[in-house]
Short mmCIF file of C-alpha atoms and ligand atoms in Angstrom, two decimals:
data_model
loop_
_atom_site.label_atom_id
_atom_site.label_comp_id
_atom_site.label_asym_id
_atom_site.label_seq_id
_atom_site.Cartn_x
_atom_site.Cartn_y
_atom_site.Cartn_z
CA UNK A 1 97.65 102.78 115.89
CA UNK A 2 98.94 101.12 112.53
CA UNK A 3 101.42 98.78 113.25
CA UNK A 4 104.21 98.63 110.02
CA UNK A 5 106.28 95.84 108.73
CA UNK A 6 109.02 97.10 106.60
CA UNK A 7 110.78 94.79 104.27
CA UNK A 8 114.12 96.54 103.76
CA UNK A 9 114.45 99.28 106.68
CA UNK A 10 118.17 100.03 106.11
CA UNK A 11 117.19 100.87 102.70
CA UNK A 12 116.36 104.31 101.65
CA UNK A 13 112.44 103.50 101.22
CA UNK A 14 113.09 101.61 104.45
CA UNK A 15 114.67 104.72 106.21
CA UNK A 16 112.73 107.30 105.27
CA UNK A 17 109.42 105.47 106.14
CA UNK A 18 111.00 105.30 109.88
CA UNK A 19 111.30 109.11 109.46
CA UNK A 20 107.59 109.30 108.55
CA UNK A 21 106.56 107.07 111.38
CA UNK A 22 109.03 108.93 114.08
CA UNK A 23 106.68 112.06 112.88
CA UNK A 24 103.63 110.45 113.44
CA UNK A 25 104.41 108.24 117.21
CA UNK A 26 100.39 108.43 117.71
CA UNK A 27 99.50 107.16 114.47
CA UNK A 28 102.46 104.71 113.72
CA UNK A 29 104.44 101.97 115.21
CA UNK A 30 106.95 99.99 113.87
CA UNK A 31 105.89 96.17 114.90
CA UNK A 32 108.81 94.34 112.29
CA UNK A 33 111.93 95.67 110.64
CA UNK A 34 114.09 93.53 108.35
CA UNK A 35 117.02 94.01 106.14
CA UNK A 36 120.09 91.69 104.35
CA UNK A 37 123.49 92.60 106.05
CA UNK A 38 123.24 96.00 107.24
CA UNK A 39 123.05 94.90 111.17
CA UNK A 40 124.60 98.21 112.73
CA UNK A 41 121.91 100.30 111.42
CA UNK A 42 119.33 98.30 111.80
CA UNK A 43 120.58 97.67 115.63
CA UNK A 44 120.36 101.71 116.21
CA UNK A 45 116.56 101.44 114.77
CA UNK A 46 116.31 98.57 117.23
CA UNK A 47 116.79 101.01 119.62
CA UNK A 48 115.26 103.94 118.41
CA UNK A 49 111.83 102.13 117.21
CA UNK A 50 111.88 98.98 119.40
CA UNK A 51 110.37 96.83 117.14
CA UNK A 52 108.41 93.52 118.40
CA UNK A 53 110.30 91.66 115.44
CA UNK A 54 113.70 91.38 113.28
CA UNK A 55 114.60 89.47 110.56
CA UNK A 56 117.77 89.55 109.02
CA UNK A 57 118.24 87.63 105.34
CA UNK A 58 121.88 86.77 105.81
CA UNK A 59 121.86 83.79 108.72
CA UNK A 60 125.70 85.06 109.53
CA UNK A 61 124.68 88.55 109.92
CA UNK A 62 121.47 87.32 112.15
CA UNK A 63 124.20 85.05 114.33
CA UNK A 64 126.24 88.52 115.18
CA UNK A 65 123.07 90.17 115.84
CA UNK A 66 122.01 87.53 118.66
CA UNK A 67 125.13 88.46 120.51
CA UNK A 68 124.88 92.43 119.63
CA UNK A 69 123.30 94.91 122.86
CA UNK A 70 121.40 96.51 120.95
CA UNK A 71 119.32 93.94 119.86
CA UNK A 72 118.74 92.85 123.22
CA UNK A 73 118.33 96.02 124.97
CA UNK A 74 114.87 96.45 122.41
CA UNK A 75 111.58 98.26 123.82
CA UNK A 76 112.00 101.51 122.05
CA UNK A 77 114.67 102.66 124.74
CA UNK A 78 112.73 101.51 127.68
CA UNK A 79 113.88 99.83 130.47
CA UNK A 80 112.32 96.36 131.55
CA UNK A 81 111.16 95.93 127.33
CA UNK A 82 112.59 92.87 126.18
CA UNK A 83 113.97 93.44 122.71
CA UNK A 84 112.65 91.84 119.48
CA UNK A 85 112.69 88.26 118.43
CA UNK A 86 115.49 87.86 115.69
CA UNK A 87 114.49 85.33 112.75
CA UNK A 88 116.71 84.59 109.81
CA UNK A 89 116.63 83.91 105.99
CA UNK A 90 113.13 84.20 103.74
CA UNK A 91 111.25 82.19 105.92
CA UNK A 92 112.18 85.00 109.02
CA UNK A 93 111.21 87.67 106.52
CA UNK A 94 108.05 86.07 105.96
CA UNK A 95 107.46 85.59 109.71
CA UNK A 96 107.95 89.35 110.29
CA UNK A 97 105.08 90.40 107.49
CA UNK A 98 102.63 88.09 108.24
CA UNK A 99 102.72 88.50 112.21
CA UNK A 100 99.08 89.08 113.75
CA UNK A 101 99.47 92.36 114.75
CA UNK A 102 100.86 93.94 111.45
CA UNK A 103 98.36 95.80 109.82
CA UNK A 104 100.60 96.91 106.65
CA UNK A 105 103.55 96.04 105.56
CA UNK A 106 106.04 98.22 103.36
CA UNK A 107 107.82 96.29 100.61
CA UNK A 108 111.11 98.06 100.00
CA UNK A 109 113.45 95.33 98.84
CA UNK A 110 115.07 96.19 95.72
CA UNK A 111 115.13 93.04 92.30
CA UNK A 112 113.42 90.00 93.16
CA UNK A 113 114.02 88.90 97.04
CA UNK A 114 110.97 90.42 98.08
CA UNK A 115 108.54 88.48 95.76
CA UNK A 116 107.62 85.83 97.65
CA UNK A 117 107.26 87.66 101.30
CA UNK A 118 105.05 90.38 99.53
CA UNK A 119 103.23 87.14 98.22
CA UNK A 120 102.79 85.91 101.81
CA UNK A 121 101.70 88.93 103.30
CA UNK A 122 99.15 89.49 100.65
CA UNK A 123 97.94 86.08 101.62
CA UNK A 124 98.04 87.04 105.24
CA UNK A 125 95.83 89.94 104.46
CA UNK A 126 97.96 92.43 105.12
CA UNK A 127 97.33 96.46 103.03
CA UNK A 128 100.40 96.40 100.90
CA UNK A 129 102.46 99.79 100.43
CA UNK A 130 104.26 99.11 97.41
CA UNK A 131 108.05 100.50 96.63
CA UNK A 132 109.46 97.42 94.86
CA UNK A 133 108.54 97.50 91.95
CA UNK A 134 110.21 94.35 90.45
CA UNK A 135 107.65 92.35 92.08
CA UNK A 136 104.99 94.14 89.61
CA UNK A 137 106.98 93.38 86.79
CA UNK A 138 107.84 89.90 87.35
CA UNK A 139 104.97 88.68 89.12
CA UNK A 140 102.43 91.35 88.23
CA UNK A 141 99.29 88.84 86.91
CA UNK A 142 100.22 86.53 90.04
CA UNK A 143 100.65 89.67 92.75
CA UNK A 144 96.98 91.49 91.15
CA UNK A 145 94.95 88.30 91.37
CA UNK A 146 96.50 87.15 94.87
CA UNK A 147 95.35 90.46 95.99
CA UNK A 148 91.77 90.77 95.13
CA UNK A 149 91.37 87.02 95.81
CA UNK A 150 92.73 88.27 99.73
CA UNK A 151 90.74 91.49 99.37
CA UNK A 152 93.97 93.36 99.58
CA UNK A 153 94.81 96.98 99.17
CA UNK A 154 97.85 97.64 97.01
CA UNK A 155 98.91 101.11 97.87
CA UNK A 156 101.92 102.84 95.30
CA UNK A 157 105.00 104.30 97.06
CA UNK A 158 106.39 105.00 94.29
CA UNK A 159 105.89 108.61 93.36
CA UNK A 160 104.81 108.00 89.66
CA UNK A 161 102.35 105.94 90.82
CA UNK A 162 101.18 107.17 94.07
CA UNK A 163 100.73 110.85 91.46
CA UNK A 164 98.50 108.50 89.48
CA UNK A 165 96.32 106.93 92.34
CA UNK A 166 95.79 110.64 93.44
CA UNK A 167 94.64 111.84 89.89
CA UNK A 168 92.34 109.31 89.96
CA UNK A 169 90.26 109.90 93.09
CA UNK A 170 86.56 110.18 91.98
CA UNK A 171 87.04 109.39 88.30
CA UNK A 172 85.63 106.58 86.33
CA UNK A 173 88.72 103.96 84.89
CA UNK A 174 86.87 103.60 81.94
CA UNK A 175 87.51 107.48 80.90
CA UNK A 176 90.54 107.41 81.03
CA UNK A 177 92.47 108.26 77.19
CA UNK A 178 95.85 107.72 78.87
CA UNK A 179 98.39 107.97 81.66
CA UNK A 180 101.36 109.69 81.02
CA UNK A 181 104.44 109.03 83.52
CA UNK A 182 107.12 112.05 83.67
CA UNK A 183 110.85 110.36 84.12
CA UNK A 184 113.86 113.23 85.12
CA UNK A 185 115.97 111.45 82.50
CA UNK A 186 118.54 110.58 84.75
CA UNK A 187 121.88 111.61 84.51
CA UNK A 188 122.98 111.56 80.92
CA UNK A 189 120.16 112.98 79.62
CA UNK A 190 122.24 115.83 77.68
CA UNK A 191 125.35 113.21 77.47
CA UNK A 192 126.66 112.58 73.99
CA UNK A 193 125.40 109.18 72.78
CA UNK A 194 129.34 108.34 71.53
CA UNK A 195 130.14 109.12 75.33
CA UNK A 196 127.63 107.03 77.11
CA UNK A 197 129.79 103.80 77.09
CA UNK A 198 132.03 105.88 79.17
CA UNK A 199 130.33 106.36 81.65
CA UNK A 200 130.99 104.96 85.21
CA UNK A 201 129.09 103.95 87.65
CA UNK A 202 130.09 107.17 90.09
CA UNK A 203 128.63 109.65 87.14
CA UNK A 204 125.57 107.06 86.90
CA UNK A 205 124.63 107.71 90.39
CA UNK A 206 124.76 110.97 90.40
CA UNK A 207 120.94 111.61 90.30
CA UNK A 208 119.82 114.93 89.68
CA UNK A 209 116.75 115.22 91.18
CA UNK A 210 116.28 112.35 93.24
CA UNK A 211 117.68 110.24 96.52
CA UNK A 212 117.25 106.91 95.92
CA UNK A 213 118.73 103.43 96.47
CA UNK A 214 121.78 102.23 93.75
CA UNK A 215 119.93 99.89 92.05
CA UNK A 216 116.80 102.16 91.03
CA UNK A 217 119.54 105.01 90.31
CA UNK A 218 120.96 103.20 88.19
CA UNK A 219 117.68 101.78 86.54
CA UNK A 220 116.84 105.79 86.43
CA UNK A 221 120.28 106.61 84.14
CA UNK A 222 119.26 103.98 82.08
CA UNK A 223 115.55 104.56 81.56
CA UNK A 224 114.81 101.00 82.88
CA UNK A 225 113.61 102.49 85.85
CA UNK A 226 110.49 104.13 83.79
CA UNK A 227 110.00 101.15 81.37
CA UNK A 228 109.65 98.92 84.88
CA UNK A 229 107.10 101.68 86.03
CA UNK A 230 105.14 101.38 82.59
CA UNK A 231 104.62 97.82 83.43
CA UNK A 232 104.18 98.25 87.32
CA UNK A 233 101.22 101.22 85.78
CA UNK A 234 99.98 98.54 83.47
CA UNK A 235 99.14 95.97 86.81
CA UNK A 236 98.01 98.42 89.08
CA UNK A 237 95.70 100.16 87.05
CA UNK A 238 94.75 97.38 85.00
CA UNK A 239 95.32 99.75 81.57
CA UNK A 240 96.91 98.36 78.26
CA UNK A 241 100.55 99.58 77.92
CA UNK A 242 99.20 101.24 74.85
CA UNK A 243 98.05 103.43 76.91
CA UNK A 244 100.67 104.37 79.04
CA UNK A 245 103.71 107.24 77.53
CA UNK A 246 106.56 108.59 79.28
CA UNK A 247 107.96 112.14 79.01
CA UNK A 248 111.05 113.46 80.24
CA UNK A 249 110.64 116.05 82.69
CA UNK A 250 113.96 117.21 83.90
CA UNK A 251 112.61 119.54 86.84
CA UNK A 252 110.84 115.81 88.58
CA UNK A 253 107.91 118.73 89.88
CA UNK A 254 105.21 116.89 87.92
CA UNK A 255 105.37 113.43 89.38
CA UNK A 256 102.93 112.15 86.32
CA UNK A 257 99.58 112.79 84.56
CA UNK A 258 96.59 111.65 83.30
CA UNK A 259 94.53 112.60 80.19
CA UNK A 260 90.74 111.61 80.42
CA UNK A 261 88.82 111.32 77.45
CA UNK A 262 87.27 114.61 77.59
CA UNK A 263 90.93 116.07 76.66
CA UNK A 264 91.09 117.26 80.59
CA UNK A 265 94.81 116.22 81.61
CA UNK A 266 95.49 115.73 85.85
CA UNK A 267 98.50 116.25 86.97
CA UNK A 268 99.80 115.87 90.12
CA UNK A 269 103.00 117.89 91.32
CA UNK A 270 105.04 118.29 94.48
CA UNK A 271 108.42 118.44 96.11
CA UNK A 272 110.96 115.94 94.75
CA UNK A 273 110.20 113.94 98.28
CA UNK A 274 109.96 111.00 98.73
CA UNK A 275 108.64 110.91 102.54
CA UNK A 276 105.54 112.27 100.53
CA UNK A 277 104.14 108.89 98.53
CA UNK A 278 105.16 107.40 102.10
CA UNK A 279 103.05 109.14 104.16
CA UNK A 280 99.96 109.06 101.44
CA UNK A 281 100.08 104.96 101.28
CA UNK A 282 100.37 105.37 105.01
CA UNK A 283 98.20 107.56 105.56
CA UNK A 284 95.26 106.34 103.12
CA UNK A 285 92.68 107.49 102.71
CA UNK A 286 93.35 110.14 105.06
CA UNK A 287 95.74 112.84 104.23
CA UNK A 288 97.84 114.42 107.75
CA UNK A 289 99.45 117.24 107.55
CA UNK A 290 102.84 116.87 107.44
CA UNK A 291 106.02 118.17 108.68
CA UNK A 292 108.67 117.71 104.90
CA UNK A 293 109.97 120.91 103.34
CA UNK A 294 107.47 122.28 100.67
CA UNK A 295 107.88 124.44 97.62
CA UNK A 296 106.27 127.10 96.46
CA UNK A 297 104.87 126.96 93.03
CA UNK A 298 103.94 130.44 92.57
CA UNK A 299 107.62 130.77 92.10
CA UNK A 300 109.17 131.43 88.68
CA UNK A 301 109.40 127.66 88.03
CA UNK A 302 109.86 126.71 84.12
CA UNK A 303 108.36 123.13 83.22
CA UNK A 304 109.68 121.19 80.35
CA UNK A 305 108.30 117.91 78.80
CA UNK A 306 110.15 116.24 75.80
CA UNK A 307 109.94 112.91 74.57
CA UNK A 308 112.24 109.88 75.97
CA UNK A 309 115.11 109.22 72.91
CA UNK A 310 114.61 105.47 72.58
CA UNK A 311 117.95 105.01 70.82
CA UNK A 312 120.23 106.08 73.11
CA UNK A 313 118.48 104.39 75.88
CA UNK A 314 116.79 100.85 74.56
CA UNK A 315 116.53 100.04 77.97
CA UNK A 316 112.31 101.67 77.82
CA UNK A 317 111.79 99.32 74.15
CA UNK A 318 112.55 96.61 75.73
CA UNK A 319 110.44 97.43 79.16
CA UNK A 320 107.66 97.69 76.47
CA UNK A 321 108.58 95.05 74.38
CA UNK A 322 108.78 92.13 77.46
CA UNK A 323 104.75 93.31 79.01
CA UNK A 324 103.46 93.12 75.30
CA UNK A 325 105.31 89.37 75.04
CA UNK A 326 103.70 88.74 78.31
CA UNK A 327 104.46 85.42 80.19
CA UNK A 328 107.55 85.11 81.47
CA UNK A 329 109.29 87.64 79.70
CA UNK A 330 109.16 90.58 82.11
CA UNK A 331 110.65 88.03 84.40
CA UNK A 332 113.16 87.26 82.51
CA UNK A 333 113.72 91.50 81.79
CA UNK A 334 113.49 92.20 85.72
CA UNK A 335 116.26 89.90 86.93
CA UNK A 336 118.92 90.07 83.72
CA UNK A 337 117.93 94.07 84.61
CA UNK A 338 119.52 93.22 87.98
CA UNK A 339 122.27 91.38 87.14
CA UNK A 340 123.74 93.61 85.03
CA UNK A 341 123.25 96.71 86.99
CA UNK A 342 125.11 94.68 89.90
CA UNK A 343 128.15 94.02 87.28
CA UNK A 344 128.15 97.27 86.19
CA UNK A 345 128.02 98.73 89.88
CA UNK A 346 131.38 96.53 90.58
CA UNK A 347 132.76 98.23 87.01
CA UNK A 348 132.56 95.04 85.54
CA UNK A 349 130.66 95.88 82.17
CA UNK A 350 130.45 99.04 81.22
CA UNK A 351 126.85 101.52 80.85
CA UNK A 352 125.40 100.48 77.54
CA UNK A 353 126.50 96.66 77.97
CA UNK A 354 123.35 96.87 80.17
CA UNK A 355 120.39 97.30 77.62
CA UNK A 356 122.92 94.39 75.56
CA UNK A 357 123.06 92.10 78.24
CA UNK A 358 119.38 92.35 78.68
CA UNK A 359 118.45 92.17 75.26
CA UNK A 360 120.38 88.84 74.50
CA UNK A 361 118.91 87.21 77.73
CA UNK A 362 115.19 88.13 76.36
CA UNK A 363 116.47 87.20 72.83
CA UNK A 364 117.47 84.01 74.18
CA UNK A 365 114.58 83.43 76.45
CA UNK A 366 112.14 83.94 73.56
CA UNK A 367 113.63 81.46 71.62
CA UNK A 368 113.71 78.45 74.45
CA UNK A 369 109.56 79.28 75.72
CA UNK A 370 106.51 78.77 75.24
CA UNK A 371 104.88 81.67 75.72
CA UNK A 372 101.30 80.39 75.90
CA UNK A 373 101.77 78.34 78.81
CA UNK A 374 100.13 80.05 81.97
CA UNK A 375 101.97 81.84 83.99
CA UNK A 376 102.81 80.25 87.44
CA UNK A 377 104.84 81.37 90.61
CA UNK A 378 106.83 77.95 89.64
CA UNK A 379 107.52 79.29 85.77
CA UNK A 380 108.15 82.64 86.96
CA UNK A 381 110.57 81.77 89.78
CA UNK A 382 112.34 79.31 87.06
CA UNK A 383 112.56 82.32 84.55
CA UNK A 384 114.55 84.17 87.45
CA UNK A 385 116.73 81.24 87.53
CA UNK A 386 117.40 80.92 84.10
CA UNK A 387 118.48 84.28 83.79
CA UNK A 388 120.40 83.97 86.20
CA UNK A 389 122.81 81.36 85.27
CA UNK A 390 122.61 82.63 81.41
CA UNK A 391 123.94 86.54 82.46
CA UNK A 392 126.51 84.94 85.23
CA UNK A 393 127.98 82.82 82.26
CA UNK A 394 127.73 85.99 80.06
CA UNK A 395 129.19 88.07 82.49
CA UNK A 396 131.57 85.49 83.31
CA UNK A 397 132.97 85.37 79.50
CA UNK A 398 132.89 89.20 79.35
MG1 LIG B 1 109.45 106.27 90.46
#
C-alpha cells in the first residue's frame, strides 16, 4: 500500500489524483490531504478518503474546520475511526508531507506556496510526483540538488513531461539531439493579434483541449505555461534549453517528443487525460491497467505541428530568456507570472498587459542584481518578494 500526501487536493491535480486512488483502494491510500480555503470539499474527501492528516493554509478556514462534522467523523466512513488531525499554515503543510508513513507526496499547489513543503519533503525522503511546476522554475538548481543529495525520485505529472520520461525508458541521455514539447496553443491561437488585448479572462479560460486549474489556463492562453515547462524540461532532464523547442499542436494527442541523434524521433501520444501522468508517477515503474476513457488512434485523426508565433505571445521569449540569465531571474519570471495572471483573473489588467508586466519586473530585476552571486533558497525567496511588492505597486498605479 502507498500511502499519498497531496499538497492541494481541492485542486484539479489534487482531485483527480483522489479519482486515481478511489480506482486503485488496494494499491493507494490517502494518509494527508491539504488545501488553502476550500474546507467544504475537502471535508466531503474527509469523509470519503479518511485521511490520517489535514492541513489547511488559511488558520481561519482551519478554525471552522475544528468545529465542522465532517472533520471529526474521519476514518474513511467508518464508525469508531477517529478523524484526522487538523494542522494549520506552512508549517501544518509541511507536517502533513513529511509524516512517517507517507511514502509520496503529490505537489499540486499552483505559483510559489508549495516551494518550501516540496523542499521539506524532499528532505524527508519522500518520491516526489511533480505537478507544480513553479517550483522547477524558481527553485529548479536548489529542488535537483536537494533531491539527489536525499536520493529522491522526482516523478513528472505533468503530461509534457511525464511523455518525455516515457520516451526515454532504455535510452542513453547523452543521445539525445533534442526534446521537443507540443503546446495546444491555448485559446487564441487563431485570434487576431489587434484583438488579443480584448480578450477577457472568461474567453482565456476557455481551454480547448484541456481541464485544468485557472492559473495554468491562463499560463496556457498565454504560452507561459510552455516557456515554464521548457525550464521545468531543462531541470529534470538536466538538457541545455538549446535543446529544448516547442510546437503547437492543436489536437494535444502528442503529449511531446524526442529526437535522438540517430534522426529517430519518440513520441508519446494519448487521451487528453490527465488521470493518465497521475497514475504513471503513481504507479512507477509499474504500469496498471486502468479504468479512463481511451481513444482509438486508428481513427481518421489529422495531426498538425506548426511553430509557436513568438510575437503575439512574448510570454515563451521571455520563459527562455530568464533560464539562459539564470540566477534569480526565473524567480523573478515565476512570481510577476503570478501576479499578473491573478490581476488579470479579477479583470484588473487586461491579456497582453501580462507578458508587459512581466517583462518590466525582469527588466527591472536585471538591472538591481548580481547575477553571479550563487543562488540560495534565501536569494530566491527574496526575488519572490521583490517581485512582489514591485508588480503590487505596478498594478496598484495601473
Ligand atoms: Mg503541461
Amino acid at each position: 500500500m502507498k500511502r499519498i500526501a497531496i499538497l492541494g487536493s481541492t485542486g484539479s491535480v489534487g482531485t483527480q489524483t483522489l479519482e486515481v486512488i478511489a480506482a486503485f483502494p488496494d494499491r493507494y491510500a490517502a494518509h494527508s490531504l491539504t488545501a488553502r480555503s476550500r474546507i467544504d470539499l475537502l471535508e466531503q474527501q474527509c469523509a470519503r478518503f479518511g485521511p490520517r492528516m489535514v492541513a489547511i493554509r488559511d488558520a481561519e478556514c482551519a478554525e471552522r474546520a475544528k468545529q465542522a462534522a465532517g472533520f471529526a467523523r474521519g476514518g474513511g466512513g467508518q464508525p469508531g475511526q477517529p478523524g484526522p488531525s487538523i494542522h494549520t499554515g506552512e508549517e501544518g503543510l509541511i507536517e502533513a508531507v513529511t509524516h512517517p508513513d507517507v511514502d509520496l507526496v503529490i505537489s499540486a499547489l499552483p505559483g510559489s506556496a508549495g516551494l518550501v513543503p516540496t523542499l521539506r519533503a524532499i528532505e524527508a525522503g519522500k518520491t516526489i510526483a511533480l505537478a507544480n511546476k513553479e517550483i522547477l522554475v524558481m527553485a529548479g538548481e536548489i529542488v535537483m540538488e536537494s533531491a539527489r543529495r536525499n536520493r529522491v525520485e522526482i516523478l513528472p505529472v505533468d503530461s509534457e513531461h511525464c511523455a518525455v520520461h516515457q520516451c526515454l525508458a532504455g535510452q542513453d541521455p547523452d543521445r539525445i539531439q533534442r526534446v521537443v514539447l507540443t503546446a495546444s496553443g491555448g485559446p487564441f491561437r487563431d485570434t487576431a493579434p489587434e484583438a488579443l488585448a480584448r480578450m477577457t479572462s472568461k474567453d482565456a479560460l476557455n481551454h480547448p483541449t484541456w481541464n485544468m486549474g485557472q492559473k495554468v489556463t491562463i499560463d496556457s492562453a498565454t504560452l507561459m505555461n510552455k516557456g515554464f515547462e521548457v525550464i521545468e524540461a531543462h531541470w529534470l532532464f538536466g538538457l541545455p534549453v538549446s535543446k529544448i523547442d516547442v510546437v503547437i499542436h492543436p489536437q494535444s494527442i502528442i503529449h511531446s517528443m524526442v529526437e535522438m541523434v540517430d534522426g529517430s524521433l519518440l513520441a508519446q501520444m494519448g487521451p487528453t487525460d490527465m488521470r493518465i501522468p497521475i497514475q504513471y508517477a503513481l504507479s512507477y515503474p509499474e504500469r496498471l491497467e486502468s479504468p479512463w476513457p481511451r481513444f482509438d488512434i486508428t481513427r481518421n485523426w489529422s495531426l498538425t505541428l506548426d511553430p509557436p508565433d513568438e510575437a503575439m505571445f512574448p510570454c515563451l521569449g521571455l520563459a527562455y530568456e530568464a533560464i539562459r540569465r539564470g540566477s534569480s531571474v526565473p524567480a523573478v519570471l515565476s512570481t510577476a507570472d503570478e501576479m499578473a495572471v491573478e490581476a488579470f483573473l479579477r479583470q484588473r489588467i487586461g491579456f497582453t498587459d501580462i507578458p508587459r508586466i512581466i517583462a518590466d519586473a525582469m527588466d527591472r530585476h536585471l538591472a538591481a542584481t548580481d547575477l553571479t552571486a550563487p543562488v540560495t533558497l534565501e536569494s530566491i525567496m527574496a526575488a519572490d518578494q521583490w517581485t512582489r511588492t514591485f508588480c503590487g505597486e505596478k498594478l496598484i498605479a495601473g
